[in-house]
Amino acid sequence: MSVWSLLTWQAAAGAVMVALWGLLSLQADKTWSALFGAVSVVVPNALMAWGMTRQSARDAGTPMLTFAVWELVKIILAVAILVAVVVGYASLSWAALLSTLVVTLKANWLALLRRGRIRK
């Protein structure tokens, strides 16, 4: 399973959560908060996937260093997005943000379960 396929699953899970928050709450602030939660997972992961799948990253003599650097970039970007949202969005709904963030993070497990990689 490619990293882009897993990223698609994450984006889809985030989109479903944003739609659910929007449809069930009918409140724009909760919908935006859910969107921020999904973005804080998908965008950093997409950047890391792009960095790790570039030709220069695959040809490097130190794949662990490449992984560590991109993981650090991903973490810093995710924290920066979350801090920017907390500071800049006054009507933040923590429930919407965190629930969407967690579901989007855990979408990888759903994709792997669907593929039969994890057995009970």
XYZ file of C-alpha atoms in Angstrom:
120
model
C 0.000 0.000 0.000
C 1.504 3.320 -1.007
C 1.948 6.256 1.299
C -0.291 8.286 -1.019
C -3.072 5.740 -0.607
C -2.831 6.039 3.174
C -2.834 9.808 2.851
C -5.999 9.578 0.753
C -7.636 7.515 3.498
C -6.667 10.139 6.055
C -8.035 12.964 3.917
C -11.263 11.043 3.347
C -11.689 10.361 7.067
C -11.080 14.045 7.791
C -13.599 15.088 5.139
C -16.221 12.737 6.577
C -15.681 14.150 10.065
C -15.903 17.735 8.794
C -19.131 16.881 6.964
C -20.565 15.179 10.058
C -19.729 18.135 12.298
C -21.227 20.486 9.736
C -24.420 18.516 9.198
C -25.051 17.506 12.800
C -24.188 20.780 14.509
C -25.214 23.263 11.800
C -22.659 25.626 13.316
C -19.880 27.122 11.200
C -17.427 27.402 14.088
C -17.616 23.663 14.765
C -17.260 22.866 11.075
C -14.208 25.124 10.781
C -12.722 23.620 13.935
C -13.162 20.140 12.484
C -11.521 21.275 9.247
C -8.562 22.661 11.193
C -8.218 19.303 12.969
C -8.100 17.438 9.672
C -5.676 19.919 8.103
C -3.330 19.662 11.089
C -2.897 15.964 10.293
C -3.157 15.732 6.505
C -0.941 18.662 5.467
C 2.101 17.687 7.601
C 1.744 14.044 6.537
C 1.517 15.062 2.886
C 4.671 17.145 3.223
C 6.507 14.235 4.850
C 5.258 11.813 2.182
C 6.446 14.160 -0.538
C 9.845 14.547 1.124
C 10.310 10.828 1.670
C 9.249 9.761 -1.812
C 11.411 12.200 -3.765
C 14.145 10.574 -5.806
C 16.888 12.322 -3.847
C 15.476 10.984 -0.574
C 15.421 7.419 -1.913
C 18.982 7.633 -3.221
C 20.430 9.138 -0.059
C 22.988 7.116 1.835
C 21.310 7.825 5.153
C 17.633 6.860 4.945
C 17.191 7.006 8.727
C 18.481 10.568 8.835
C 16.154 11.508 5.991
C 13.237 9.947 7.854
C 14.170 11.689 11.110
C 14.448 15.088 9.434
C 11.077 14.773 7.676
C 9.441 13.457 10.853
C 10.748 16.508 12.709
C 9.443 18.808 9.957
C 6.061 17.063 10.185
C 5.840 17.470 13.953
C 6.897 21.129 13.863
C 4.362 21.914 11.130
C 1.544 20.104 12.953
C 2.275 21.962 16.188
C 2.548 25.264 14.307
C -0.855 24.716 12.664
C -2.474 23.846 15.986
C -0.908 26.829 17.768
C -1.993 29.148 14.950
C -5.557 27.829 15.192
C -5.696 28.168 18.979
C -4.283 31.705 18.881
C -6.056 32.931 15.764
C -9.511 31.359 15.858
C -11.541 32.783 18.729
C -14.605 30.527 18.441
C -12.662 27.252 18.418
C -14.580 24.108 19.307
C -12.139 21.806 21.054
C -14.457 18.811 20.699
C -14.668 19.214 16.922
C -10.950 19.879 16.511
C -9.740 17.003 18.670
C -12.265 14.407 17.530
C -11.497 15.111 13.882
C -7.762 15.115 14.573
C -7.924 11.705 16.286
C -10.151 10.111 13.641
C -7.925 11.449 10.866
C -4.819 10.114 12.620
C -6.389 6.687 13.093
C -7.567 6.381 9.480
C -4.316 4.566 8.660
C -5.454 1.673 10.841
C -8.737 1.472 8.927
C -6.891 1.368 5.625
C -4.577 -1.383 6.862
C -7.477 -3.376 8.296
C -9.272 -3.106 4.961
C -6.205 -4.481 3.220
C -6.023 -7.381 5.680
C -2.581 -6.458 7.028
C -3.705 -6.606 10.644
C -5.229 -9.861 11.801
C -7.096 -10.511 15.022
